[in-house]
Amino acid sequence: DTAVSQTPKYLVTQMGNDKSIKCEQNLGHDTMYWYKQDSKKFLKIMFSYNNKELIINETVPNRFSPKSPDKAHLNLHINSLELGDSAVYFCASSQGLAGGRSEQYFGPGTRLTVT
Amino acid sequence: AQSVTQLGSHVSVSEGALVLLRCNYSSSVPPYLFWYVQYPNQGLQLLLKYTTGATLVKGINGFEAEFKKSETSFHLTKPSAHMSDAAEYFCAAAGYSTLTFGKGTMLLVSP
């Protein structure tokens, strides 16, 4: 069974479109995260949710809106896509309070290409 | 706040040779330190972590790392490289809030 899954794996779209990426974890964790990995492989936290509540929002444009319907799911909706949004987006989860100290389990990533 | 510096964006070794990937950190609080590995087109997988206590930490696949507070370092080593070790390696540090990653080091292993 996949611990942290993301859909879709690849997403190609045009500038100005709106798209969503879905994430689900079956580990029973309390905390979920979204990371962005740019073309130089640099990983940066975007959001963190603990029990459906937003905990961390790291100066991400408000075109990005995370939604957590329950603690096993954290979706990422992106409005008005721009070329600079092209990246690999990783979902992750961990047990306990939001923060970096717990081991995080990562999904396989969603490669977003904006043309 | 914390920051992580990985020296060398690429490290090349021969199969059977020692692997040494360097990581230095800065943190305003005692950090938790991690090494993650990313194989091509996959997510990150935890190799090992340091929290408190013993400064030499052993992880999966024969990797280990030593926390040296005086040097603010957490270098990753493996005595003998395998072809299957070729991947991107990320060092990360956690204070009380977020996990901060270094820029990664690509390990290349030649026969």
PDB file of N, CA, C and O in Angstrom, chain A residues 47-81:
ATOM      1  N   PHE A  47       3.305  24.909   2.604  1.00  0.00           N
ATOM      2  CA  PHE A  47       2.224  24.903   3.595  1.00  0.00           C
ATOM      3  C   PHE A  47       2.384  23.710   4.516  1.00  0.00           C
ATOM      4  O   PHE A  47       2.956  22.692   4.147  1.00  0.00           O
ATOM      5  N   SER A  48       1.772  23.861   5.696  1.00  0.00           N
ATOM      6  CA  SER A  48       1.675  22.739   6.613  1.00  0.00           C
ATOM      7  C   SER A  48       0.311  22.797   7.281  1.00  0.00           C
ATOM      8  O   SER A  48      -0.147  23.882   7.677  1.00  0.00           O
ATOM      9  N   TYR A  49      -0.334  21.646   7.392  1.00  0.00           N
ATOM     10  CA  TYR A  49      -1.630  21.523   8.052  1.00  0.00           C
ATOM     11  C   TYR A  49      -1.513  20.512   9.171  1.00  0.00           C
ATOM     12  O   TYR A  49      -0.892  19.459   9.018  1.00  0.00           O
ATOM     13  N   ASN A  50      -2.149  20.826  10.288  1.00  0.00           N
ATOM     14  CA  ASN A  50      -2.241  19.892  11.388  1.00  0.00           C
ATOM     15  C   ASN A  50      -3.717  19.698  11.722  1.00  0.00           C
ATOM     16  O   ASN A  50      -4.397  20.672  12.058  1.00  0.00           O
ATOM     17  N   ASN A  51      -4.201  18.460  11.611  1.00  0.00           N
ATOM     18  CA  ASN A  51      -5.612  18.178  11.871  1.00  0.00           C
ATOM     19  C   ASN A  51      -6.540  19.161  11.158  1.00  0.00           C
ATOM     20  O   ASN A  51      -7.430  19.759  11.771  1.00  0.00           O
ATOM     21  N   LYS A  52      -6.299  19.351   9.886  1.00  0.00           N
ATOM     22  CA  LYS A  52      -7.104  20.193   8.975  1.00  0.00           C
ATOM     23  C   LYS A  52      -6.921  21.688   9.207  1.00  0.00           C
ATOM     24  O   LYS A  52      -7.585  22.490   8.563  1.00  0.00           O
ATOM     25  N   GLU A  53      -6.032  22.065  10.095  1.00  0.00           N
ATOM     26  CA  GLU A  53      -5.835  23.486  10.376  1.00  0.00           C
ATOM     27  C   GLU A  53      -4.502  23.951   9.797  1.00  0.00           C
ATOM     28  O   GLU A  53      -3.471  23.308  10.010  1.00  0.00           O
ATOM     29  N   LEU A  54      -4.535  25.091   9.084  1.00  0.00           N
ATOM     30  CA  LEU A  54      -3.319  25.640   8.490  1.00  0.00           C
ATOM     31  C   LEU A  54      -2.377  26.113   9.594  1.00  0.00           C
ATOM     32  O   LEU A  54      -2.756  26.918  10.446  1.00  0.00           O
ATOM     33  N   ILE A  55      -1.154  25.623   9.549  1.00  0.00           N
ATOM     34  CA  ILE A  55      -0.162  25.971  10.559  1.00  0.00           C
ATOM     35  C   ILE A  55       0.941  26.840   9.963  1.00  0.00           C
ATOM     36  O   ILE A  55       1.379  27.811  10.558  1.00  0.00           O
ATOM     37  N   ILE A  56       1.410  26.458   8.789  1.00  0.00           N
ATOM     38  CA  ILE A  56       2.524  27.168   8.167  1.00  0.00           C
ATOM     39  C   ILE A  56       2.110  27.604   6.773  1.00  0.00           C
ATOM     40  O   ILE A  56       1.575  26.826   5.998  1.00  0.00           O
ATOM     41  N   ASN A  57       2.363  28.862   6.465  1.00  0.00           N
ATOM     42  CA  ASN A  57       2.146  29.401   5.124  1.00  0.00           C
ATOM     43  C   ASN A  57       3.371  30.239   4.812  1.00  0.00           C
ATOM     44  O   ASN A  57       3.525  31.346   5.336  1.00  0.00           O
ATOM     45  N   GLU A  58       4.254  29.691   4.004  1.00  0.00           N
ATOM     46  CA  GLU A  58       5.558  30.319   3.818  1.00  0.00           C
ATOM     47  C   GLU A  58       5.557  31.262   2.615  1.00  0.00           C
ATOM     48  O   GLU A  58       6.041  30.926   1.547  1.00  0.00           O
ATOM     49  N   THR A  59       5.018  32.417   2.793  1.00  0.00           N
ATOM     50  CA  THR A  59       5.041  33.482   1.772  1.00  0.00           C
ATOM     51  C   THR A  59       4.814  32.957   0.367  1.00  0.00           C
ATOM     52  O   THR A  59       5.593  33.208  -0.554  1.00  0.00           O
ATOM     53  N   VAL A  60       3.770  32.193   0.245  1.00  0.00           N
ATOM     54  CA  VAL A  60       3.395  31.654  -1.059  1.00  0.00           C
ATOM     55  C   VAL A  60       2.336  32.578  -1.662  1.00  0.00           C
ATOM     56  O   VAL A  60       1.462  33.051  -0.936  1.00  0.00           O
ATOM     57  N   PRO A  61       2.396  32.859  -2.970  1.00  0.00           N
ATOM     58  CA  PRO A  61       1.357  33.711  -3.575  1.00  0.00           C
ATOM     59  C   PRO A  61      -0.036  33.184  -3.277  1.00  0.00           C
ATOM     60  O   PRO A  61      -0.255  31.957  -3.221  1.00  0.00           O
ATOM     61  N   ASN A  62      -0.981  34.098  -3.107  1.00  0.00           N
ATOM     62  CA  ASN A  62      -2.319  33.632  -2.745  1.00  0.00           C
ATOM     63  C   ASN A  62      -3.059  32.984  -3.910  1.00  0.00           C
ATOM     64  O   ASN A  62      -4.223  32.597  -3.772  1.00  0.00           O
ATOM     65  N   ARG A  63      -2.381  32.819  -5.043  1.00  0.00           N
ATOM     66  CA  ARG A  63      -2.932  31.989  -6.122  1.00  0.00           C
ATOM     67  C   ARG A  63      -2.915  30.511  -5.717  1.00  0.00           C
ATOM     68  O   ARG A  63      -3.617  29.687  -6.314  1.00  0.00           O
ATOM     69  N   PHE A  64      -2.103  30.194  -4.730  1.00  0.00           N
ATOM     70  CA  PHE A  64      -2.014  28.830  -4.227  1.00  0.00           C
ATOM     71  C   PHE A  64      -2.921  28.712  -3.012  1.00  0.00           C
ATOM     72  O   PHE A  64      -2.762  29.460  -2.038  1.00  0.00           O
ATOM     73  N   SER A  65      -3.852  27.777  -3.054  1.00  0.00           N
ATOM     74  CA  SER A  65      -4.754  27.604  -1.916  1.00  0.00           C
ATOM     75  C   SER A  65      -4.826  26.131  -1.550  1.00  0.00           C
ATOM     76  O   SER A  65      -5.357  25.316  -2.312  1.00  0.00           O
ATOM     77  N   PRO A  66      -4.293  25.792  -0.385  1.00  0.00           N
ATOM     78  CA  PRO A  66      -4.405  24.409   0.098  1.00  0.00           C
ATOM     79  C   PRO A  66      -5.772  24.202   0.728  1.00  0.00           C
ATOM     80  O   PRO A  66      -6.369  25.134   1.271  1.00  0.00           O
ATOM     81  N   LYS A  67      -6.240  22.950   0.646  1.00  0.00           N
ATOM     82  CA  LYS A  67      -7.509  22.614   1.299  1.00  0.00           C
ATOM     83  C   LYS A  67      -7.366  21.225   1.899  1.00  0.00           C
ATOM     84  O   LYS A  67      -6.922  20.292   1.237  1.00  0.00           O
ATOM     85  N   SER A  68      -7.777  21.110   3.159  1.00  0.00           N
ATOM     86  CA  SER A  68      -7.693  19.828   3.843  1.00  0.00           C
ATOM     87  C   SER A  68      -9.087  19.402   4.286  1.00  0.00           C
ATOM     88  O   SER A  68      -9.559  19.824   5.348  1.00  0.00           O
ATOM     89  N   PRO A  69      -9.751  18.556   3.510  1.00  0.00           N
ATOM     90  CA  PRO A  69     -11.110  18.122   3.885  1.00  0.00           C
ATOM     91  C   PRO A  69     -11.132  17.240   5.118  1.00  0.00           C
ATOM     92  O   PRO A  69     -12.126  17.223   5.847  1.00  0.00           O
ATOM     93  N   ASP A  70     -10.059  16.500   5.338  1.00  0.00           N
ATOM     94  CA  ASP A  70      -9.891  15.692   6.541  1.00  0.00           C
ATOM     95  C   ASP A  70      -8.401  15.482   6.734  1.00  0.00           C
ATOM     96  O   ASP A  70      -7.606  15.840   5.860  1.00  0.00           O
ATOM     97  N   LYS A  71      -8.017  14.896   7.854  1.00  0.00           N
ATOM     98  CA  LYS A  71      -6.584  14.891   8.139  1.00  0.00           C
ATOM     99  C   LYS A  71      -5.799  13.925   7.258  1.00  0.00           C
ATOM    100  O   LYS A  71      -4.574  13.934   7.292  1.00  0.00           O
ATOM    101  N   ALA A  72      -6.488  13.111   6.472  1.00  0.00           N
ATOM    102  CA  ALA A  72      -5.782  12.212   5.562  1.00  0.00           C
ATOM    103  C   ALA A  72      -5.576  12.810   4.179  1.00  0.00           C
ATOM    104  O   ALA A  72      -4.902  12.216   3.340  1.00  0.00           O
ATOM    105  N   HIS A  73      -6.153  13.966   3.925  1.00  0.00           N
ATOM    106  CA  HIS A  73      -6.084  14.574   2.592  1.00  0.00           C
ATOM    107  C   HIS A  73      -5.644  16.030   2.672  1.00  0.00           C
ATOM    108  O   HIS A  73      -6.093  16.778   3.555  1.00  0.00           O
ATOM    109  N   LEU A  74      -4.778  16.401   1.742  1.00  0.00           N
ATOM    110  CA  LEU A  74      -4.378  17.806   1.614  1.00  0.00           C
ATOM    111  C   LEU A  74      -4.220  18.085   0.128  1.00  0.00           C
ATOM    112  O   LEU A  74      -3.325  17.551  -0.513  1.00  0.00           O
ATOM    113  N   ASN A  75      -5.116  18.895  -0.401  1.00  0.00           N
ATOM    114  CA  ASN A  75      -5.098  19.208  -1.826  1.00  0.00           C
ATOM    115  C   ASN A  75      -4.521  20.597  -2.039  1.00  0.00           C
ATOM    116  O   ASN A  75      -4.557  21.455  -1.147  1.00  0.00           O
ATOM    117  N   LEU A  76      -3.985  20.809  -3.223  1.00  0.00           N
ATOM    118  CA  LEU A  76      -3.393  22.099  -3.569  1.00  0.00           C
ATOM    119  C   LEU A  76      -4.044  22.608  -4.841  1.00  0.00           C
ATOM    120  O   LEU A  76      -3.966  21.947  -5.888  1.00  0.00           O
ATOM    121  N   HIS A  77      -4.690  23.751  -4.730  1.00  0.00           N
ATOM    122  CA  HIS A  77      -5.328  24.350  -5.895  1.00  0.00           C
ATOM    123  C   HIS A  77      -4.515  25.573  -6.308  1.00  0.00           C
ATOM    124  O   HIS A  77      -4.120  26.382  -5.449  1.00  0.00           O
ATOM    125  N   ILE A  78      -4.258  25.686  -7.608  1.00  0.00           N
ATOM    126  CA  ILE A  78      -3.465  26.803  -8.105  1.00  0.00           C
ATOM    127  C   ILE A  78      -4.275  27.552  -9.155  1.00  0.00           C
ATOM    128  O   ILE A  78      -4.706  26.960 -10.158  1.00  0.00           O
ATOM    129  N   ASN A  79      -4.492  28.827  -8.923  1.00  0.00           N
ATOM    130  CA  ASN A  79      -5.220  29.676  -9.873  1.00  0.00           C
ATOM    131  C   ASN A  79      -4.247  30.422 -10.789  1.00  0.00           C
ATOM    132  O   ASN A  79      -3.096  30.704 -10.416  1.00  0.00           O
ATOM    133  N   SER A  80      -4.717  30.734 -11.963  1.00  0.00           N
ATOM    134  CA  SER A  80      -3.979  31.611 -12.895  1.00  0.00           C
ATOM    135  C   SER A  80      -2.515  31.197 -12.996  1.00  0.00           C
ATOM    136  O   SER A  80      -1.599  31.971 -12.694  1.00  0.00           O
ATOM    137  N   LEU A  81      -2.294  29.990 -13.437  1.00  0.00           N
ATOM    138  CA  LEU A  81      -0.947  29.439 -13.466  1.00  0.00           C
ATOM    139  C   LEU A  81       0.009  30.304 -14.270  1.00  0.00           C
ATOM    140  O   LEU A  81      -0.343  30.865 -15.317  1.00  0.00           O
TER     141      LEU A  81
END
